[in-house]
GROMACS .gro file of C-alpha atoms in nm:
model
  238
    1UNK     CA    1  -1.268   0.587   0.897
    2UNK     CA    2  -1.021   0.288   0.992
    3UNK     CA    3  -0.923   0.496   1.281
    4UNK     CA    4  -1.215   0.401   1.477
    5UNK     CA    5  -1.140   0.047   1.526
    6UNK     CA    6  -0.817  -0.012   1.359
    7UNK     CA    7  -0.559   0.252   1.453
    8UNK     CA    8  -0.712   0.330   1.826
    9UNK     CA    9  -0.396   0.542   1.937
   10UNK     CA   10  -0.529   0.879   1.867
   11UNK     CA   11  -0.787   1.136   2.046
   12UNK     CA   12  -1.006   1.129   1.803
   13UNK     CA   13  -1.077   0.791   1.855
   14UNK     CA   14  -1.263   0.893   2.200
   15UNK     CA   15  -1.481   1.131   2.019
   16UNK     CA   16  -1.863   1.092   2.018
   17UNK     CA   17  -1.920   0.990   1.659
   18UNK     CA   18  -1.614   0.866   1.609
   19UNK     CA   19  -1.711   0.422   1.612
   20UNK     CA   20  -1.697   0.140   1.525
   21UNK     CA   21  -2.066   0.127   1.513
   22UNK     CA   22  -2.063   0.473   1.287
   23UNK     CA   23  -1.809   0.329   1.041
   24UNK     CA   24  -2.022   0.011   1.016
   25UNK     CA   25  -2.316   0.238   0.926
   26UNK     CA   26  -2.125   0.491   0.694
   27UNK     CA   27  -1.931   0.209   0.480
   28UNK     CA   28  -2.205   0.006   0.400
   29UNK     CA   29  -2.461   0.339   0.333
   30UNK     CA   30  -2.218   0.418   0.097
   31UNK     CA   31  -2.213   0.104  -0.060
   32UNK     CA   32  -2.578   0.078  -0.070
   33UNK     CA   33  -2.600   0.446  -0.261
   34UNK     CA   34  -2.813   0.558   0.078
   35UNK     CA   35  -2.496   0.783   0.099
   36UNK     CA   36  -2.318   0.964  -0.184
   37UNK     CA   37  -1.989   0.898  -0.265
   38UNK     CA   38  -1.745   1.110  -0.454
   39UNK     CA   39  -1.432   0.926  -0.582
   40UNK     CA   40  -1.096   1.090  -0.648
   41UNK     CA   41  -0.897   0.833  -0.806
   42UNK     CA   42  -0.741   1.038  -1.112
   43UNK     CA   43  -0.497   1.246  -1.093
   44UNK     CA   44  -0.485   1.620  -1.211
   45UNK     CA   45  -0.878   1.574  -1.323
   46UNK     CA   46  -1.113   1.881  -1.324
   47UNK     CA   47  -1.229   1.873  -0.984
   48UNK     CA   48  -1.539   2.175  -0.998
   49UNK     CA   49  -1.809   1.916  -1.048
   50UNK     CA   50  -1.697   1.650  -0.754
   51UNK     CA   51  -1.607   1.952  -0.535
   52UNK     CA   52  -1.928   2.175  -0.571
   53UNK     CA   53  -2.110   1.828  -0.497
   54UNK     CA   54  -1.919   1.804  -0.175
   55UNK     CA   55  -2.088   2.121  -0.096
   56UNK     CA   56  -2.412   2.011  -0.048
   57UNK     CA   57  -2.531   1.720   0.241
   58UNK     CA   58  -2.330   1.441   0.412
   59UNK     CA   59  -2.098   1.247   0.167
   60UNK     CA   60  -1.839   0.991   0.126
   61UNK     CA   61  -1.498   1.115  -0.025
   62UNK     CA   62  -1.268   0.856  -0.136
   63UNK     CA   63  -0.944   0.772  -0.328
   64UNK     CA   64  -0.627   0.851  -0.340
   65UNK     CA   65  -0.597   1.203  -0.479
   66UNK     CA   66  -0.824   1.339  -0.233
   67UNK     CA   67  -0.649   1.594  -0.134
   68UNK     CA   68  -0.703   1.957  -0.003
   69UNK     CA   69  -0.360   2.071   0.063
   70UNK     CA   70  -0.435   2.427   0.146
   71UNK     CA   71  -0.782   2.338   0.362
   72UNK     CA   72  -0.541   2.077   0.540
   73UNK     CA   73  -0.264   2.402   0.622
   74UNK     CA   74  -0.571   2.612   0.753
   75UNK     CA   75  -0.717   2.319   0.999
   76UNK     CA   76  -0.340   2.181   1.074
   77UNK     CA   77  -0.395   2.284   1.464
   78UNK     CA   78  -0.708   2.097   1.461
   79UNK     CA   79  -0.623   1.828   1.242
   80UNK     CA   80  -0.302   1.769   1.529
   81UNK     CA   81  -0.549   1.838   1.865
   82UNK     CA   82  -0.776   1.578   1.709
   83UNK     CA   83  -0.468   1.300   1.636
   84UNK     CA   84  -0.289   1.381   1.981
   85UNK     CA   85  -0.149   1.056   2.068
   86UNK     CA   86  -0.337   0.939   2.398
   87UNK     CA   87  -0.171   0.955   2.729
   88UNK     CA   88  -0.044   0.614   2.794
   89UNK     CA   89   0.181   0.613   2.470
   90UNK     CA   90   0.330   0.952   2.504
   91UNK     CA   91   0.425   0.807   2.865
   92UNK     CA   92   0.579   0.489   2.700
   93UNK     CA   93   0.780   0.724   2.444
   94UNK     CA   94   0.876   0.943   2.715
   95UNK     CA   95   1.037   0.656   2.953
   96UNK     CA   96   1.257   0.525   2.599
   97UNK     CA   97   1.365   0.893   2.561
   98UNK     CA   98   1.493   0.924   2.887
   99UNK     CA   99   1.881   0.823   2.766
  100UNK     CA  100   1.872   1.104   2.507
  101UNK     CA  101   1.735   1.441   2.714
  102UNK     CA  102   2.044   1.509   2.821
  103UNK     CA  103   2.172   1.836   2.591
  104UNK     CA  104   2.424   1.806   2.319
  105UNK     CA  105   2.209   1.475   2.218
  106UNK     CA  106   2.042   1.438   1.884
  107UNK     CA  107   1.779   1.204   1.835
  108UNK     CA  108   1.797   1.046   1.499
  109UNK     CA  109   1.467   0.920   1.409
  110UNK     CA  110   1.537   0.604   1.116
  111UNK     CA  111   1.264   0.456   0.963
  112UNK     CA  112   1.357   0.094   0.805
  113UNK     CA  113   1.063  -0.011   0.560
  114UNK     CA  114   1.060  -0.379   0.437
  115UNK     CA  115   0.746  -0.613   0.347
  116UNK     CA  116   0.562  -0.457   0.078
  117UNK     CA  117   0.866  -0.214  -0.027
  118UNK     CA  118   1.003  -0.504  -0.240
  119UNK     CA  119   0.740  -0.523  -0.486
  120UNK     CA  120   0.629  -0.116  -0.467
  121UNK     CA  121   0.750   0.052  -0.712
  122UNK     CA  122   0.946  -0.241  -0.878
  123UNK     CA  123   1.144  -0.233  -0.520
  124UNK     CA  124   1.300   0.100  -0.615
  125UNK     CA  125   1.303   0.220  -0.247
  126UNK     CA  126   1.412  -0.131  -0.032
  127UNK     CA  127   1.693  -0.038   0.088
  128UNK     CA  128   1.927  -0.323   0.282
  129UNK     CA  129   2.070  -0.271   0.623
  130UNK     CA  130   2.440  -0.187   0.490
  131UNK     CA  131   2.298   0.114   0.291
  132UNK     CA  132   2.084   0.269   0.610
  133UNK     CA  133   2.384   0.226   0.815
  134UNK     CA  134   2.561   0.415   0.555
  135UNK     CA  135   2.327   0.697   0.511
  136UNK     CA  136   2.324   0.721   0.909
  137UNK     CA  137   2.693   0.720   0.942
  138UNK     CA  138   2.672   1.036   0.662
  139UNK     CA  139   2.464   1.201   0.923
  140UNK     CA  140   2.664   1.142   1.221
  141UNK     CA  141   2.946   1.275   1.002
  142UNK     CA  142   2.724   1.611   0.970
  143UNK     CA  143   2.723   1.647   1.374
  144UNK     CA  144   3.104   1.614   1.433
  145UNK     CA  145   3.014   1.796   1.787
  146UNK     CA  146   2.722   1.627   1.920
  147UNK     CA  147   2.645   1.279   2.015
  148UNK     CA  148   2.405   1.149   1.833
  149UNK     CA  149   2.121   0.873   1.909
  150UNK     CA  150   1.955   0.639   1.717
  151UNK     CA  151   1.566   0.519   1.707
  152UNK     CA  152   1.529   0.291   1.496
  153UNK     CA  153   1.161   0.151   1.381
  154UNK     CA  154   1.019  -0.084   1.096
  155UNK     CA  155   0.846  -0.416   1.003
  156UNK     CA  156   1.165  -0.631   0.918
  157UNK     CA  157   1.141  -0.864   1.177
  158UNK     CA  158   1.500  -1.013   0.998
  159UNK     CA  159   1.644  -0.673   1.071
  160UNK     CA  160   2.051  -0.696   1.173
  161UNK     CA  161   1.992  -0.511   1.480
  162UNK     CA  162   2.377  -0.622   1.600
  163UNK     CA  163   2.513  -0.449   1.282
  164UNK     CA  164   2.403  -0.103   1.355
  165UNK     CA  165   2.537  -0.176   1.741
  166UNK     CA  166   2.843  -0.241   1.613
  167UNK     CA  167   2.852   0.021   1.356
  168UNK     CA  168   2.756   0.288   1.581
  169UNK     CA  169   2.792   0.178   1.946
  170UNK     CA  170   2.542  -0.036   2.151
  171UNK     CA  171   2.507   0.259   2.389
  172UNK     CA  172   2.358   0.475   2.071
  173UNK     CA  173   2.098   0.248   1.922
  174UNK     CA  174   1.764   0.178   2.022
  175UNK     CA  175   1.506  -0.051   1.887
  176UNK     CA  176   1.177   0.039   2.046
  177UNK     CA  177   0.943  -0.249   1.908
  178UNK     CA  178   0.638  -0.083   2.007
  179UNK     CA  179   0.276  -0.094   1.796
  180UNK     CA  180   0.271   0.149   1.516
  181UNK     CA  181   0.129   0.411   1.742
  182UNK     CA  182   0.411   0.379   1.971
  183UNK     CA  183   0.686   0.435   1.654
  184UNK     CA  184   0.491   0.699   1.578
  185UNK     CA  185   0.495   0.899   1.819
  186UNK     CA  186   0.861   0.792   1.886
  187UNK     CA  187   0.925   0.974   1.566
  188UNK     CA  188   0.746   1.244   1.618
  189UNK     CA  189   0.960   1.319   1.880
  190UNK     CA  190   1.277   1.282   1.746
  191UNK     CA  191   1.516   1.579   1.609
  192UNK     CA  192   1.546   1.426   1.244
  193UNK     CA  193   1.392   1.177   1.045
  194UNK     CA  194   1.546   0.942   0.785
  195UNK     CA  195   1.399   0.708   0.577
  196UNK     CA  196   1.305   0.577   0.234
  197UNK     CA  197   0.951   0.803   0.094
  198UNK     CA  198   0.675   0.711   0.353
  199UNK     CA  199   0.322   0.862   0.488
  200UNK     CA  200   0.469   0.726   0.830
  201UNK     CA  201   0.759   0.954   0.818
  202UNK     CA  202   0.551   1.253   0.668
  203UNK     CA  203   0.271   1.225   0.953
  204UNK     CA  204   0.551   1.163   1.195
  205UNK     CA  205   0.715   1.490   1.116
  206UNK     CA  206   0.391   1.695   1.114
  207UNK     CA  207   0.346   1.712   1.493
  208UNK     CA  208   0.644   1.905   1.541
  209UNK     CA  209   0.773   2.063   1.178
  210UNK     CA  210   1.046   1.793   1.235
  211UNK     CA  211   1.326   1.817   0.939
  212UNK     CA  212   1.274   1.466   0.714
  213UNK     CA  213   1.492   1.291   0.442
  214UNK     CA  214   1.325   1.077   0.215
  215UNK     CA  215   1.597   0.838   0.071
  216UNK     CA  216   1.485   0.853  -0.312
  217UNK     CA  217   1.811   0.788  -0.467
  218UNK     CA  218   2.035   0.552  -0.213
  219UNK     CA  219   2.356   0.654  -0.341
  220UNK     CA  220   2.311   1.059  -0.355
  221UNK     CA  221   2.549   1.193  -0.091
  222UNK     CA  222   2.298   1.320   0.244
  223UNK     CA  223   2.376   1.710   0.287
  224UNK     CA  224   2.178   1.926   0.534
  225UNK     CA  225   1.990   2.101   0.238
  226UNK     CA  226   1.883   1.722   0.199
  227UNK     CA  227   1.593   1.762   0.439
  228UNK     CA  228   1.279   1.886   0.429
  229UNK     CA  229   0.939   1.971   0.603
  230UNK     CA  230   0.587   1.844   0.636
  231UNK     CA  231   0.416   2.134   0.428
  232UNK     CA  232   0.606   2.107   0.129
  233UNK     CA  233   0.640   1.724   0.135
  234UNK     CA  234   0.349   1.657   0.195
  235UNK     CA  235   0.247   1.813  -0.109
  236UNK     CA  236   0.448   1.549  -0.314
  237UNK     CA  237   0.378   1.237  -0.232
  238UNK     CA  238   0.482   0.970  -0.444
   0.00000   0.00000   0.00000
């Protein structure tokens, strides 16, 4: 429901029930009981009663093992008309793609996750800016015959930006700083995406079955085999 006023970068944010006013009304029903609400908060429970309840009348669903993997494959061309990115961002995307549409370019999508990464899972998956430029160099090293170009978004505002232009030419980098809508759809566009496990890589590679490489263990060598795709990852979310 945070879509409606928080994350505004999406169609279904101009759609008729779909604000601010709504969400008032359907968090605090829920919290008043005037609204059921169905919680899935444990995983691999027996989900017949909560489901069967779902059935029946206008509900809440929460938690984080809600999930409906195979309902979300069936409705994925609706799910992606209603989460288009609106106009005015895919125009902003389009102008900082403009130095890579030339053929024989790859766009490398990198995703560089900081903040709340040291303390999630014990920090296993902060990774420092000498070990990204090392997995992208392992890439790079995959494409001998094509020039490859690199997006790179995150929230490190500390991020060495000069070390990856000097590791892989000024000319080859680019930092976009947009809003997360903006890096999103940046992504989304891209030919590749690298980055340590993330829903903002995973929805980023929906749109367009883009290939993704979750960095789970920093020091495995990358490999093309490495990569994946939305409908199997997205079934494994850490």
């Amino acid at each position: 429901m945070r879509f409606a006023y928080k994350y505004q970068y999406f169609h279904i944010c101009r759609t008729r029930w779909h604000n601010f006013f709504v969400y008032l009304f359907a968090k605090y029903a829920a919290q008043l009981k005037l609204i059921p609400t169905v919680t899935f908060d444990t995983p691999d429970e027996d989900l017949t009663e909560k489901e069967n309840a779902m059935r029946h009348g206008c509900l809440v669903a929460e938690g984080w093992f809600a999930r409906w993997y195979d309902l979300f494959l069936q409705y994925k061309p609706d799910i992606l008309s209603l989460f288009a990115f609106d106009s005015h961002i895919e125009n902003k995307v389009t102008s900082l793609l403009e130095a890579s549409s030339k053929e024989g370019i790859i766009r490398l999508g990198v995703h560089i996750r900081r903040g709340d990464y040291a303390t999630w899972n014990d920090g296993r998956f902060l990774y420092d800016d000498k070990q990204m430029i090392n997995i992208i160099r392992q890439f790079i090293l995959l494409h001998p015959n094509k020039r490859v170009v690199i997006y790179i978004c995150g929230n490190d505002p500390k991020l060495n930006k000069q070390a990856y232009s000097e590791a892989f030419g000024q000319e080859n980098v680019v930092f976009p700083q947009g809003n997360p809508g903006e890096d999103l759809c940046l992504l989304s566009h891209c030919d590749y995406l690298i980055g340590p496990p993330s829903t903002f890589t995973l929805v980023a590679s929906m749109y367009r079955n883009t290939p993704l490489y979750w960095i789970k263990d920093i020091n495995k060598p990358l490999q093309e085999d490495c990569f994946d795709y939305f409908d199997n990852l997205f079934r494994n979310i850490i």
